[in-house]
Short mmCIF file of C-alpha atoms in Angstrom, two decimals:
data_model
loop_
_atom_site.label_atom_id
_atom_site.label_comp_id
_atom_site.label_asym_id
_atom_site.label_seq_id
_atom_site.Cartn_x
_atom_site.Cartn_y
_atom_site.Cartn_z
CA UNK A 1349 93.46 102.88 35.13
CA UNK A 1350 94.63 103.75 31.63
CA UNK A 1351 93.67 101.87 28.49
CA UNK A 1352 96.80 100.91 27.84
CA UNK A 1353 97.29 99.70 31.39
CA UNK A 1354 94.18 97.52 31.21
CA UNK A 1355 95.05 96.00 27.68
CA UNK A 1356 98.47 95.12 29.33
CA UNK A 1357 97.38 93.48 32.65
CA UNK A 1358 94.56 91.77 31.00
CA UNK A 1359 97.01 90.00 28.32
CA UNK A 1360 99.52 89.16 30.94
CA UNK A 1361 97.07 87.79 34.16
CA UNK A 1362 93.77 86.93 32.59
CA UNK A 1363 94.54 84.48 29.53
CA UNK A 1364 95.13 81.76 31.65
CA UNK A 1365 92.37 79.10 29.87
CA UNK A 1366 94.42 77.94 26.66
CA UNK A 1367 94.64 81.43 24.92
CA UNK A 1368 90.74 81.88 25.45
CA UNK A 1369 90.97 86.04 25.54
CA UNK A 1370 93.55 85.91 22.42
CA UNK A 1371 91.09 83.95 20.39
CA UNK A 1372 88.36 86.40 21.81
CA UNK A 1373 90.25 89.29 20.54
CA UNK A 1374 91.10 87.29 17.06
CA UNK A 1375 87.01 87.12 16.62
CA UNK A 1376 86.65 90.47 17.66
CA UNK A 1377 88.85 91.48 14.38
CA UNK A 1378 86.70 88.84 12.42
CA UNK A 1379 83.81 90.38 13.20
CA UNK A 1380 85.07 94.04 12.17
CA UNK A 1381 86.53 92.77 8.95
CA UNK A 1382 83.40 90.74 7.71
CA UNK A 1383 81.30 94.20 8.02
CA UNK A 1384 83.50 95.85 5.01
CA UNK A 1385 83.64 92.56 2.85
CA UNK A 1386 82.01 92.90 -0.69
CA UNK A 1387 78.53 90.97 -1.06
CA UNK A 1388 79.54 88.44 -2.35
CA UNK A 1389 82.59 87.28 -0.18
CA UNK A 1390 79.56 87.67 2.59
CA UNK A 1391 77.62 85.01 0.87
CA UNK A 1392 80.01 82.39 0.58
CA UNK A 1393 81.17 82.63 4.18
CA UNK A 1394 77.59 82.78 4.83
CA UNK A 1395 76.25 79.79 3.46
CA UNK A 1396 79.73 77.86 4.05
CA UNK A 1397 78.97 78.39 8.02
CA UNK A 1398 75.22 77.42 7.33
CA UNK A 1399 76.32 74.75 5.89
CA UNK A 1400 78.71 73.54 8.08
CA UNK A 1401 75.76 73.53 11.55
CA UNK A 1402 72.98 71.82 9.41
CA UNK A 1403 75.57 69.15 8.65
CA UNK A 1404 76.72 68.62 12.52
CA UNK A 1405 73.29 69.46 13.47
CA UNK A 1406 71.86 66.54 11.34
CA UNK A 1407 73.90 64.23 12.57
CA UNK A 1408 74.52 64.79 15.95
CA UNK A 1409 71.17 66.63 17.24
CA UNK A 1410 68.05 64.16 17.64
CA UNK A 1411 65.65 67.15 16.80
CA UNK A 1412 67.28 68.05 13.42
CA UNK A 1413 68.53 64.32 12.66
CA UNK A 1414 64.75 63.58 12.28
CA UNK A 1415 63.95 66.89 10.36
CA UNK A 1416 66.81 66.30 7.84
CA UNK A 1417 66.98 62.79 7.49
CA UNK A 1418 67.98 62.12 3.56
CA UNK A 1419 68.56 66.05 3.16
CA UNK A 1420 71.57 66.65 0.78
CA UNK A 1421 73.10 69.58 2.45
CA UNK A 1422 75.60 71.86 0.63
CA UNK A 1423 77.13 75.61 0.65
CA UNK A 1424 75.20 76.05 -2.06
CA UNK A 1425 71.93 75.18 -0.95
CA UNK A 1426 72.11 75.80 2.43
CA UNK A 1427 69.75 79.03 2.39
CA UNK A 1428 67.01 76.90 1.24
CA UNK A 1429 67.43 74.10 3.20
CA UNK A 1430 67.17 76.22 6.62
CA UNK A 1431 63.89 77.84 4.54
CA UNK A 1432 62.52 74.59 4.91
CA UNK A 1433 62.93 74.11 8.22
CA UNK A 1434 59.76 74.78 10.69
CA UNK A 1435 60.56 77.46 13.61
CA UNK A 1436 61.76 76.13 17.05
CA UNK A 1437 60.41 77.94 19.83
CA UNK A 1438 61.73 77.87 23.63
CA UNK A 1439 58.54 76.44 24.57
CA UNK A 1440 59.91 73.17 22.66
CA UNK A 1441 63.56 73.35 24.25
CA UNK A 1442 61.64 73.76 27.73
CA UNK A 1443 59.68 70.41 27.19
CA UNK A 1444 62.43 68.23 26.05
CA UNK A 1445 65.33 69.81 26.38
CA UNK A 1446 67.63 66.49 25.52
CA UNK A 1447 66.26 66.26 21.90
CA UNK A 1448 68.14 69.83 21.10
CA UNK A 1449 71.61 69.13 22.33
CA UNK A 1450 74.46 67.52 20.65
CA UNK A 1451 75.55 64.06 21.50
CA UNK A 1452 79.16 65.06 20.39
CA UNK A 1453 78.89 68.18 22.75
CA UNK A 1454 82.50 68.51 24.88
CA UNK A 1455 83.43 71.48 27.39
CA UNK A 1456 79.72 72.45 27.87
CA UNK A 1457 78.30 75.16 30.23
CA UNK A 1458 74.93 75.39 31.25
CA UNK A 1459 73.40 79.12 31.31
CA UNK A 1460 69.92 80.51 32.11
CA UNK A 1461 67.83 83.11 30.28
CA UNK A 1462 64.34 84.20 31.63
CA UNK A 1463 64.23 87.62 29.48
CA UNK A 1464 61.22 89.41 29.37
CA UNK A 1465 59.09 86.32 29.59
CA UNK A 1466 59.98 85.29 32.83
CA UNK A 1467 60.01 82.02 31.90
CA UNK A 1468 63.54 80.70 32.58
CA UNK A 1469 65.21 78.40 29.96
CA UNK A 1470 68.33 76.47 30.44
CA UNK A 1471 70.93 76.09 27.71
CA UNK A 1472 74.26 74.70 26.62
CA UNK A 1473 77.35 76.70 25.07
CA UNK A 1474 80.60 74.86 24.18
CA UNK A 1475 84.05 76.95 24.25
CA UNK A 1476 83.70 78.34 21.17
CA UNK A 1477 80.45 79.97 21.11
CA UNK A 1478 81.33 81.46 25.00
CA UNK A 1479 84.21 82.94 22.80
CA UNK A 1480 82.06 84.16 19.94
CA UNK A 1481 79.37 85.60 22.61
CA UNK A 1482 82.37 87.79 24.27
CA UNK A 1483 83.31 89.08 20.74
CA UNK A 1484 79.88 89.90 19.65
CA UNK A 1485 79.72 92.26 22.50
CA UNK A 1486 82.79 93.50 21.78
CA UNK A 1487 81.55 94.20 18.12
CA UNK A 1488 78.72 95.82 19.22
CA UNK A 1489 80.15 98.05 21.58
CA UNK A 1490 83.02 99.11 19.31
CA UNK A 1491 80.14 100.57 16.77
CA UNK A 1492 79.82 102.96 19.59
CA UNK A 1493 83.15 104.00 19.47
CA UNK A 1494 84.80 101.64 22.15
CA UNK A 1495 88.21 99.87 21.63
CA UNK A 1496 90.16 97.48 24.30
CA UNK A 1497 91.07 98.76 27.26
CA UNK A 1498 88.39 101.40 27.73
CA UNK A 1499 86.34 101.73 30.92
CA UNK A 1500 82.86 100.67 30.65
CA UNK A 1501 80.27 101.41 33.20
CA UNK A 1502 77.50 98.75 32.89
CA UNK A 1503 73.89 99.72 34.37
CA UNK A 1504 72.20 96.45 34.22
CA UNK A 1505 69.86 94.17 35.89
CA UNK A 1506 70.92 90.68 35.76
CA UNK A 1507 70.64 89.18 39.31
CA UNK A 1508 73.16 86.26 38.44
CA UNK A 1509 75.87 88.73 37.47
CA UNK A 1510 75.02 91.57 39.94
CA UNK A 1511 75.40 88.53 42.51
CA UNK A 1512 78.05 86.79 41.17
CA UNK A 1513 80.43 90.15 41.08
CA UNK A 1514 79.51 90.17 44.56
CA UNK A 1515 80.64 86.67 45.95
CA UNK A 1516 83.12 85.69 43.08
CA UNK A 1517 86.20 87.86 43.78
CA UNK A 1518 88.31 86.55 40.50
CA UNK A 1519 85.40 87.93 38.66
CA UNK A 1520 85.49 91.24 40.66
CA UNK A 1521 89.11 91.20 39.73
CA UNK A 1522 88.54 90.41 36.34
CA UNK A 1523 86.54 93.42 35.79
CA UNK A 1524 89.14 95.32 37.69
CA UNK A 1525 91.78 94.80 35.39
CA UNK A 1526 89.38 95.42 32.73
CA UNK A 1527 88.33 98.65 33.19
CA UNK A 1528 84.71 97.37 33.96
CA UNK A 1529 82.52 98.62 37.01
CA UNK A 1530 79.00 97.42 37.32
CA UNK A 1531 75.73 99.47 39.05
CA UNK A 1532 72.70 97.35 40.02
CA UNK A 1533 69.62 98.39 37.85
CA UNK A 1534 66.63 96.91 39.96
CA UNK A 1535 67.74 99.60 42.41
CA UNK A 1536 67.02 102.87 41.41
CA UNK A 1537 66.22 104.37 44.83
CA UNK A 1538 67.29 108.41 44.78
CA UNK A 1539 69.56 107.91 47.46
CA UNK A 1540 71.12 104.64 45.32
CA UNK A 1541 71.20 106.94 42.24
CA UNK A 1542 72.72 109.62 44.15
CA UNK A 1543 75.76 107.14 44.83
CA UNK A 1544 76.19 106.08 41.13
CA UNK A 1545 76.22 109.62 40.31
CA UNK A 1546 79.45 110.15 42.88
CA UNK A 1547 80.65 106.50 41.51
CA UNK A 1548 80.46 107.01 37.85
CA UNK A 1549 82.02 110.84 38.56
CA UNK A 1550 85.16 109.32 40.14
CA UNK A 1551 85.27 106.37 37.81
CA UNK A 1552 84.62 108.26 34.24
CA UNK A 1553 83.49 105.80 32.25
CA UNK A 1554 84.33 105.82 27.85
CA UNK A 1555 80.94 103.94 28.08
CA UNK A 1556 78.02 103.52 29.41
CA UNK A 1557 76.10 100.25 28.69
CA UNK A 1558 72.88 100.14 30.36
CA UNK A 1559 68.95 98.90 30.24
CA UNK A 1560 67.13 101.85 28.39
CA UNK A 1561 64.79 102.29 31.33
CA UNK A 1562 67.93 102.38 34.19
CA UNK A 1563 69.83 105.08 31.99
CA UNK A 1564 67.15 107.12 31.37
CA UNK A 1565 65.90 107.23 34.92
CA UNK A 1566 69.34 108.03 35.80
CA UNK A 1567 68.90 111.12 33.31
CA UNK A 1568 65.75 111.79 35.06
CA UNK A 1569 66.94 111.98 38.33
CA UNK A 1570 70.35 113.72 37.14
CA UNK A 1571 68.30 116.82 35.16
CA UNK A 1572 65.81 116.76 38.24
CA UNK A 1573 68.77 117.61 40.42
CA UNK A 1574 70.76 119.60 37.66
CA UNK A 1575 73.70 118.28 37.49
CA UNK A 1576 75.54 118.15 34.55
CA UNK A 1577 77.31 114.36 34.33
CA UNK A 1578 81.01 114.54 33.14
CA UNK A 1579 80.72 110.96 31.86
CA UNK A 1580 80.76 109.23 29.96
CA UNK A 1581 83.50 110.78 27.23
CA UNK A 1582 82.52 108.36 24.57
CA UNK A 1583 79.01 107.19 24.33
CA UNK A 1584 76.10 105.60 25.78
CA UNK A 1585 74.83 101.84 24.85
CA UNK A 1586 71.15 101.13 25.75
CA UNK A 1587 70.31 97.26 25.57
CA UNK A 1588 68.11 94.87 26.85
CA UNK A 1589 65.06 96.85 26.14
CA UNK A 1590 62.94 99.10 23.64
CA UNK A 1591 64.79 102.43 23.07
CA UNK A 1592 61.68 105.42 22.39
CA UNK A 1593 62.57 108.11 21.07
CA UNK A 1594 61.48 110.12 24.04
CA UNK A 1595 64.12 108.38 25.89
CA UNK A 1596 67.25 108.49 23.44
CA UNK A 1597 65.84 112.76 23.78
CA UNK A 1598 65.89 112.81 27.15
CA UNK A 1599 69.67 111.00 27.76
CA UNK A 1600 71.80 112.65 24.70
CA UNK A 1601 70.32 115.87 26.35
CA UNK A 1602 71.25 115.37 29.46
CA UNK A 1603 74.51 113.44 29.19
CA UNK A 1604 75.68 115.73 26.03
CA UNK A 1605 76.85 112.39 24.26
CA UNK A 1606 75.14 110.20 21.51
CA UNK A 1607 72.90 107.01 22.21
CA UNK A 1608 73.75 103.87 20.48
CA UNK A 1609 70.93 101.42 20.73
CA UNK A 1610 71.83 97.43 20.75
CA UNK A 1611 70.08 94.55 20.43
CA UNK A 1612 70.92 90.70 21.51
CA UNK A 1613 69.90 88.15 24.23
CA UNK A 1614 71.87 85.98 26.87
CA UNK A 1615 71.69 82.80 24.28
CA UNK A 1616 73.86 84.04 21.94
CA UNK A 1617 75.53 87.50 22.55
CA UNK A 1618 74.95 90.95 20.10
CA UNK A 1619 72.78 90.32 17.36
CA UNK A 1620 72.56 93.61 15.95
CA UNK A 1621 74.21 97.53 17.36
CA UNK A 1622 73.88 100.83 16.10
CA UNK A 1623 77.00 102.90 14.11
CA UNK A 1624 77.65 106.38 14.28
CA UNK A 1625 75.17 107.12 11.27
CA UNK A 1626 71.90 106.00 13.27
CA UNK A 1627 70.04 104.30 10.72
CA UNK A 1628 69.49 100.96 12.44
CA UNK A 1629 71.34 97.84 13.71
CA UNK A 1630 73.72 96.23 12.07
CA UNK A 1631 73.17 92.55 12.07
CA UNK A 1632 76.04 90.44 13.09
CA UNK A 1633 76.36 88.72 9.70
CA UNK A 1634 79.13 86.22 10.99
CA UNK A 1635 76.99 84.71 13.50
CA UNK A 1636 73.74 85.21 12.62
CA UNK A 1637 70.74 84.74 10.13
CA UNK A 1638 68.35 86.99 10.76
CA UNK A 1639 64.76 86.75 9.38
CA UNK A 1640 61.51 88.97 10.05
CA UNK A 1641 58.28 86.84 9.48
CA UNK A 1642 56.01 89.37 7.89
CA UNK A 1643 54.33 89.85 4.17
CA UNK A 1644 56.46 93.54 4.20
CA UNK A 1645 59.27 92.90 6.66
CA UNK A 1646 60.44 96.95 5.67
CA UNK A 1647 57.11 98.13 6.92
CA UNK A 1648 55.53 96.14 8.46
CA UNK A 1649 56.92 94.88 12.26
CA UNK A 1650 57.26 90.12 12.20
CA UNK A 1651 58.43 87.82 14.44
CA UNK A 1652 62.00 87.64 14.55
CA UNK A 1653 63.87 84.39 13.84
CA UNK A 1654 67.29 83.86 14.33
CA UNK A 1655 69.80 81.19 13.09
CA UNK A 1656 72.80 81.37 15.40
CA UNK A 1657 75.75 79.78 13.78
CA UNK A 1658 78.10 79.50 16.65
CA UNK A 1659 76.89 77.07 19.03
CA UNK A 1660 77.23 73.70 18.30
CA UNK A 1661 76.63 72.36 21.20
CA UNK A 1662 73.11 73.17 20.90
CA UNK A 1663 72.09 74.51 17.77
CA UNK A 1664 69.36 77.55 17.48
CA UNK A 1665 68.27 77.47 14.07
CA UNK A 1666 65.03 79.44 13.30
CA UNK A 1667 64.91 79.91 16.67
CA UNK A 1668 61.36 83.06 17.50
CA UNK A 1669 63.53 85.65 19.42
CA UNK A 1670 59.74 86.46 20.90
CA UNK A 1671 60.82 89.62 19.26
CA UNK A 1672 59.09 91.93 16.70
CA UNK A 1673 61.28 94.17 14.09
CA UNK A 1674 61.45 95.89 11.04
CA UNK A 1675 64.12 95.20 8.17
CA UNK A 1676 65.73 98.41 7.23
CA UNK A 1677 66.36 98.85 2.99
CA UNK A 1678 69.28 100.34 1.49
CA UNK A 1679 72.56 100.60 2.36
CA UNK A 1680 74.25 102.33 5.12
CA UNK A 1681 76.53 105.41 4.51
CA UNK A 1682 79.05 104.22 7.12
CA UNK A 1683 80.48 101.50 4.74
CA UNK A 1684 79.44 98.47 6.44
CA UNK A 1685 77.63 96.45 3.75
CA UNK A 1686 75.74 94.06 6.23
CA UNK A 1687 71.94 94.00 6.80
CA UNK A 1688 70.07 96.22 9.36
CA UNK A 1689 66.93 95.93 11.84
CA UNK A 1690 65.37 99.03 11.09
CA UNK A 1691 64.29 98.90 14.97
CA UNK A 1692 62.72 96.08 17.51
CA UNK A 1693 59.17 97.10 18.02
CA UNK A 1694 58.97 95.11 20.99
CA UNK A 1695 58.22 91.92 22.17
CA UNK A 1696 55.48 89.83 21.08
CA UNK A 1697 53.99 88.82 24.46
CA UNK A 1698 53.48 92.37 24.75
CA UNK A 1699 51.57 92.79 21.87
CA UNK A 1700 47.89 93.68 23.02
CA UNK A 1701 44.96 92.19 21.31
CA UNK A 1702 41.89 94.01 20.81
CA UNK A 1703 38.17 92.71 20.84
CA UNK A 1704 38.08 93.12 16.55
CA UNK A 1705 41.05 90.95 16.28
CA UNK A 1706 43.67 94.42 15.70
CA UNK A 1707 47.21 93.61 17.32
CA UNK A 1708 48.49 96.87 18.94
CA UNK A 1709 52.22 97.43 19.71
CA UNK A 1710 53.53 98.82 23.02
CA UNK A 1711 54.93 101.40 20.63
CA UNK A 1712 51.62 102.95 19.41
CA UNK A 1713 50.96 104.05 23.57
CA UNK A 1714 54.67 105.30 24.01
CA UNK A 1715 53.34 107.50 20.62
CA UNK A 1716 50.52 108.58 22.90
CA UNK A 1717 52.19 109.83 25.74
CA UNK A 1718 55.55 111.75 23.60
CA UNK A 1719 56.23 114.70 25.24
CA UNK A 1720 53.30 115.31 28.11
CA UNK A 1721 53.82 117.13 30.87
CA UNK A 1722 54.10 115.84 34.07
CA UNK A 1723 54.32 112.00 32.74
CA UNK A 1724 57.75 110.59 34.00
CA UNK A 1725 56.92 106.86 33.23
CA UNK A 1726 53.72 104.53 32.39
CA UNK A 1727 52.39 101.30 31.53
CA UNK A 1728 49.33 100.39 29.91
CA UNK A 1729 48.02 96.67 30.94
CA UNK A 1730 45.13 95.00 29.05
CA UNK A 1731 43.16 93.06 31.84
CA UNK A 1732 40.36 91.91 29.42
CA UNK A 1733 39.30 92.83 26.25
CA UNK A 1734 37.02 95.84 27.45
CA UNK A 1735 39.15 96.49 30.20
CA UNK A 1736 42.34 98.46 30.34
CA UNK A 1737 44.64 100.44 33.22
CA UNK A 1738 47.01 103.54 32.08
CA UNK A 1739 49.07 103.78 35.44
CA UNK A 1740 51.05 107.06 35.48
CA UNK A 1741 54.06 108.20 37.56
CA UNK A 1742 54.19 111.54 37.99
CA UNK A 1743 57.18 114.39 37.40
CA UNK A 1744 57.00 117.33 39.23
CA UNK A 1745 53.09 118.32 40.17
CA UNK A 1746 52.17 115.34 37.60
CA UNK A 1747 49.92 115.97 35.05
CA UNK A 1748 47.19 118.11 34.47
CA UNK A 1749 43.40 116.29 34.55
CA UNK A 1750 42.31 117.72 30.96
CA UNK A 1751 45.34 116.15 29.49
CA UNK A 1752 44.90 112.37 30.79
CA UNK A 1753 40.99 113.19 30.13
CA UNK A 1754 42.16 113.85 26.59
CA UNK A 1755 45.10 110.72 26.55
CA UNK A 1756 42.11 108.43 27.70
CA UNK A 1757 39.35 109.43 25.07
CA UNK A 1758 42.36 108.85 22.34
CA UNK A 1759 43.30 105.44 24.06
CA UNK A 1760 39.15 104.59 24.12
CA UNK A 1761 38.44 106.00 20.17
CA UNK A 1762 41.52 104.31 19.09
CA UNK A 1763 40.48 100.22 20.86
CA UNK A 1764 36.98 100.04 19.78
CA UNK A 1765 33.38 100.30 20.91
CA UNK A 1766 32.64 99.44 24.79
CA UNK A 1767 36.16 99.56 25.59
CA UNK A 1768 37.16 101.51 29.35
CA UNK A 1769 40.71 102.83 30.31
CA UNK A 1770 41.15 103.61 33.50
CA UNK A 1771 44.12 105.83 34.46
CA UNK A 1772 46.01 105.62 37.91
CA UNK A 1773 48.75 107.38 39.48
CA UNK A 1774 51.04 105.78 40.64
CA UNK A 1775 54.32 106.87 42.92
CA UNK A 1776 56.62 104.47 41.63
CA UNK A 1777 55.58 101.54 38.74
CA UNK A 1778 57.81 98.24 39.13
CA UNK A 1779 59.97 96.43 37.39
CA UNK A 1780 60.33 92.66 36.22
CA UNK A 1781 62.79 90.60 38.52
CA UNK A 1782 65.14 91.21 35.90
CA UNK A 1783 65.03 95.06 37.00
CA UNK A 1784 63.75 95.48 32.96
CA UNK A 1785 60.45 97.70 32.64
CA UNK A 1786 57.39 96.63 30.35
CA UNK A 1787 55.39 99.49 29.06
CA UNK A 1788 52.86 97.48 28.08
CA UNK A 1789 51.42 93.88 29.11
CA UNK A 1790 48.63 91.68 28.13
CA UNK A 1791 46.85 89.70 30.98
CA UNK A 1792 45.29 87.87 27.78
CA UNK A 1793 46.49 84.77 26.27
CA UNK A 1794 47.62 85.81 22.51
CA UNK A 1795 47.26 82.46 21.42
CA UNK A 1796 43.17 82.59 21.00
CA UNK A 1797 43.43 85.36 18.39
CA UNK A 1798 46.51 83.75 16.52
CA UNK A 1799 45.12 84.68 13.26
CA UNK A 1800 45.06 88.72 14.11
CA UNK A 1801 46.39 90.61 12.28
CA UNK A 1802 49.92 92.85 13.40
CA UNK A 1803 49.57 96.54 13.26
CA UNK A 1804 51.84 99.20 13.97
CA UNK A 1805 48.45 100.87 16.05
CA UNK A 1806 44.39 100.48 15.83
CA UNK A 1807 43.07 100.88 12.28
#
């Protein structure tokens, strides 16, 4: 249906819970406005909203009631309260979850994330963060050019919304009226991508929203065949995952239509998107504080922290992402005078640790492998810290031996003395439950080399 058909139907049959899609759309327009505000009109709404969850959070949450018991807490000392603060990790939510949510909590929902860790971690959101997570996505996608109304085609993995579209019929509906189809990305099988193909042809998305790996093996399969897509009109939005640059190539080539990258999680919504002028994410100043633990956060990739200041019904508040990133300096030419993630490395259980103490990036191995023939996809896994597998799965004829010969003795110079890599093909590499893909994994427990330092790649 038409834009203006959607926008339409969706005011008149969906806002049925107490104007909760009106408000969404009011915080939408927030969230737009605040990007163009001067610095210092930022910083007061900033530290006023900081302000405002250390206060409830100190009273109401057993966790921070303990941390900042006799803490004076202000607008204008906010920052440096929170600076204080030690991280919270999901490990601690996991062990005792009770001591993180508020006792003056009303209209909860529980939710689930188990992300790239696998590890599944229940949490609360009250009404007005669900309504701040909706408009952060809205945000995000509106970078890319989107705007109400517009049909989205969403490639993603998440088996309690694949399954849920499946058995809940007001949610199919819902995404009816709003212009919203969704395509399983755990299955990728050729004859499965073969129907998307003749689904997102008929449907002709503005958007695409999809994992990084799903979308580009859709451009995979769709240049193998040579077909030329006539969708989407608008843009493609890659989430959920590391972007390479390989990858943003490979899809702008084949779908003729620019890549926006975006960055958030299932806790809290978009934390950062791409604008037209590509020079990192835009952090979603109105909802979050962003901070990247490292000595040179501009060059050199930290932990990500993140102080979420819409939930009060559980508060994250230097909550570790498990993310690594890069801040990105100066100001971006689009106008928007908000903060930027130069990029997200990856995450940190994916980091690999070498036997001289060197942390090594997943990104360093995607470096390796730009561009070689006959490589459609890999993963490098560290089984020890001598030990390492390069599985391969080939495109076309795959490729030739001299070249892995020569990826392997770069791989072995590059980890040290006594270190073996031993390459496999493979016909097809899997995926997480999720229906995510890790390029690289660690079968090592990070924790025993805690002091290593983090490297871009081996020294």
């Amino acid at each position: 249906m038409t834009p203006w058909i959607s926008r339409f139907l969706a005011a008149r049959l969906l806002d049925r819970q107490a104007g909760h899609r009106q408000r969404v759309a009011e915080r939408f327009q927030r969230l737009r406005h605040y990007d163009y505000l001067g610095c210092e009109s930022r910083e007061v709404i900033r530290r006023v909203r900081l302000a405002a969850l250390l206060a409830c959070a100190a009273e109401h949450v057993p966790h921070f009631r303990t941390l900042l018991k006799g803490v004076s807490i202000r607008a204008d000392n906010a920052l440096e309260v929170l600076a204080d603060l030690p991280p919270m990790t999901r490990e601690q939510i996991q062990s005792d979850r009770a001591r993180f949510v508020s006792d003056a909590a009303q209209e909860v929902r529980e939710d689930y994330t188990g992300g790239s860790t696998g590890t599944p971690m229940k949490f609360l959101v009250d009404p007005a963060a669900q309504r701040a997570r909706e408009a952060s996505i809205m945000w995000a996608d509106s970078l890319a050019g989107w705007r109400p109304g517009h049909r989205i085609a969403m490639l993603w993995g998440s088996d309690r919304d694949v399954c849920s579209a499946t058995a809940n019929l007001r949610l199919r509906l819902r995404w009816l009226i709003e212009n919203r189809r969704w395509f399983d990305a755990f299955e990728m099988s050729e004859r499965r991508l073969e129907s998307y193909h003749r689904a997102l042809t008929r449907f002709r998305p503005h958007l695409i929203v999809a994992y990084a790996s799903a979308i580009d093996e859709l451009a995979a399969y769709l240049e193998q065949k040579d077909l030329r897509p006539p969708y989407p009109s608008l843009a493609i939005v890659s989430s959920a995952e590391v972007l390479t640059q390989g990858m943003r190539r490979r899809v702008e080539a084949v779908f003729a239509c620019p890549v926006y990258d975006r960055y958030g999680n299932r806790e809290a919504g978009a934390i950062a998107a791409e604008c037209s002028e590509h020079r990192g994410l835009h952090v979603n100043e109105f909802d979050f504080i962003v901070e990247v633990d490292s000595p040179d956060p501009f060059r050199r990739p930290g932990p990500l922290r993140l102080t979420y200041l819409a939930n009060y019904a559980m508060p994250l508040i230097r909550y570790d992402s498990g993310d690594l990133a890069l801040l990105a300096e100066g100001r971006c030419p689009c106008g928007r005078g908000t903060r930027r993630l130069q990029r997200i490395v990856g995450r940190i259980s994916d980091v690999i640790v070498t036997r001289n103490g060197n942390r090594i990036h997943g990104e360093y191995v995607t470096h390796q492998l730009y561009g070689v023939e006959g490589v459609r996809r890999f993963q490098f896994i560290q089984e020890s810290l001598d030990e390492y597998r390069l599985l391969l799965q080939p495109e076309g004829k795959g490729p030739p031996v001299e070249v892995t010969e020569e990826i392997r003795r770069r791989l072995e110079t590059s980890l040290g003395p006594g270190v073996r890599v031993m390459i496999e093909i493979r016909p097809q590499l899997e995926k997480l439950p999720s229906g995510k893909f890790r390029f690289t994994a660690s079968r090592l427990r990070e924790g025993r080399h805690g002091d290593a330092e983090t490297t871009g790649g081996p020294r």
